[in-house]
Coordinates of C-alpha atoms in Angstrom, one line a residue:
A1 CA -19.7 84.0 -69.6
T2 CA -22.7 85.9 -68.4
E3 CA -22.9 87.9 -65.2
T4 CA -23.9 84.6 -63.4
G5 CA -20.7 83.0 -64.6
R6 CA -22.5 80.5 -66.9
S7 CA -21.7 80.3 -70.5
P8 CA -24.6 80.9 -73.0
F9 CA -24.2 77.2 -74.0
A10 CA -24.8 76.0 -70.5
G11 CA -28.2 77.8 -70.5
Y12 CA -29.5 75.5 -73.2
W13 CA -29.6 72.7 -70.6
D14 CA -32.4 74.5 -68.8
L15 CA -34.5 73.6 -71.9
A16 CA -33.9 69.9 -71.7
T17 CA -36.9 67.7 -71.0
P18 CA -37.3 64.0 -70.4
Q19 CA -37.7 61.9 -73.5
R20 CA -41.1 60.4 -74.0
D21 CA -42.4 57.3 -75.8
E22 CA -45.3 57.3 -78.2
H23 CA -47.7 56.8 -75.4
G24 CA -46.6 60.1 -73.8
I25 CA -44.9 58.3 -70.9
E26 CA -41.7 60.0 -69.7
I27 CA -38.6 57.8 -70.0
Y28 CA -36.1 58.5 -67.2
P29 CA -38.1 61.4 -65.8
Y30 CA -35.1 62.6 -63.8
K31 CA -33.0 63.1 -67.0
G32 CA -33.6 65.7 -69.6
T33 CA -32.4 65.5 -73.2
L34 CA -31.7 67.8 -76.1
T35 CA -31.3 66.0 -79.5
S36 CA -30.9 67.2 -83.0
Y37 CA -29.6 65.4 -86.1
Y38 CA -27.1 66.9 -88.5
A39 CA -26.0 65.9 -92.0
M40 CA -22.3 66.1 -92.7
D41 CA -20.6 65.7 -96.0
T42 CA -17.1 64.5 -95.0
S43 CA -15.8 65.1 -98.5
R44 CA -16.5 68.8 -98.3
S45 CA -16.2 71.4 -95.6
D46 CA -17.0 70.8 -91.9
D47 CA -20.3 72.6 -92.2
A48 CA -23.1 70.6 -90.6
Q49 CA -26.7 71.1 -91.7
R50 CA -29.5 70.4 -89.4
S51 CA -31.5 67.4 -90.7
T52 CA -35.3 67.5 -90.7
A53 CA -35.7 63.8 -91.6
E54 CA -36.3 62.9 -88.0
T55 CA -38.9 65.5 -87.3
E56 CA -42.7 64.9 -87.5
P57 CA -45.3 67.7 -87.9
E58 CA -47.4 66.4 -85.1
F59 CA -44.5 66.8 -82.6
P60 CA -43.2 70.4 -83.2
G61 CA -39.9 71.1 -81.5
H62 CA -39.1 67.4 -81.1
V63 CA -37.1 64.8 -83.0
V64 CA -38.1 61.1 -83.3
E65 CA -35.7 58.4 -82.4
H66 CA -36.8 55.0 -83.8
I67 CA -35.9 52.2 -81.4
D68 CA -35.8 48.4 -81.4
P69 CA -39.5 47.3 -81.3
T70 CA -38.6 44.8 -78.6
T71 CA -38.1 47.7 -76.1
V72 CA -40.8 47.6 -73.5
N73 CA -41.9 50.5 -71.3
G74 CA -44.1 49.0 -68.6
D75 CA -46.7 46.7 -70.4
N76 CA -46.5 48.6 -73.7
A77 CA -44.2 47.8 -76.6
S78 CA -42.3 51.0 -77.7
Y79 CA -41.3 51.9 -81.2
Y80 CA -39.9 55.4 -80.8
R81 CA -38.8 58.1 -78.4
L82 CA -39.5 61.9 -78.6
H83 CA -36.7 64.2 -77.7
Q84 CA -36.7 68.0 -77.3
Q85 CA -34.7 69.5 -80.1
W86 CA -31.8 71.8 -79.5
P87 CA -33.0 75.4 -80.2
L88 CA -32.1 76.8 -83.6
S89 CA -29.9 79.4 -81.9
A90 CA -27.6 76.6 -80.7
D91 CA -26.6 75.9 -84.4
S92 CA -24.5 79.1 -84.4
N93 CA -23.1 78.7 -80.8
T94 CA -19.3 78.5 -80.8
V95 CA -19.3 75.4 -78.5
M96 CA -21.8 73.5 -80.8
L97 CA -19.8 74.5 -83.9
A98 CA -16.6 73.3 -82.3
V99 CA -18.2 69.9 -81.4
Q100 CA -19.5 69.6 -85.0
R101 CA -16.1 70.4 -86.4
L102 CA -14.6 67.7 -84.1
V103 CA -17.1 65.1 -85.2
H104 CA -16.7 66.0 -88.8
R105 CA -12.9 65.6 -88.6
L106 CA -13.2 62.3 -86.8
M107 CA -15.6 61.0 -89.4
A108 CA -13.5 62.3 -92.3
A109 CA -10.3 60.6 -90.9
G110 CA -12.0 57.2 -90.5

């Protein structure tokens, strides 16, 4: 914990921003998100590698979530959402690593 009593992991939530659609409209403007995708090989170690497959050069620092094209935001059909990525420093945070190990073990057991 820091001198304020917050863990370093909790500080990442200050970076969360509302997801946006392809028209730049905020979705749930009262709720911030942080999203990153990771590749896990369940036949090997529980080391997760951040995936870049969901990133687009025109949206640096964000990942793209492709959604059902029947989703409508106002009068506009919507095809994807943009989410703020977790900072790279989160990849080595002990809380994030523990969550990744848990997910890996659950997937490997299934």
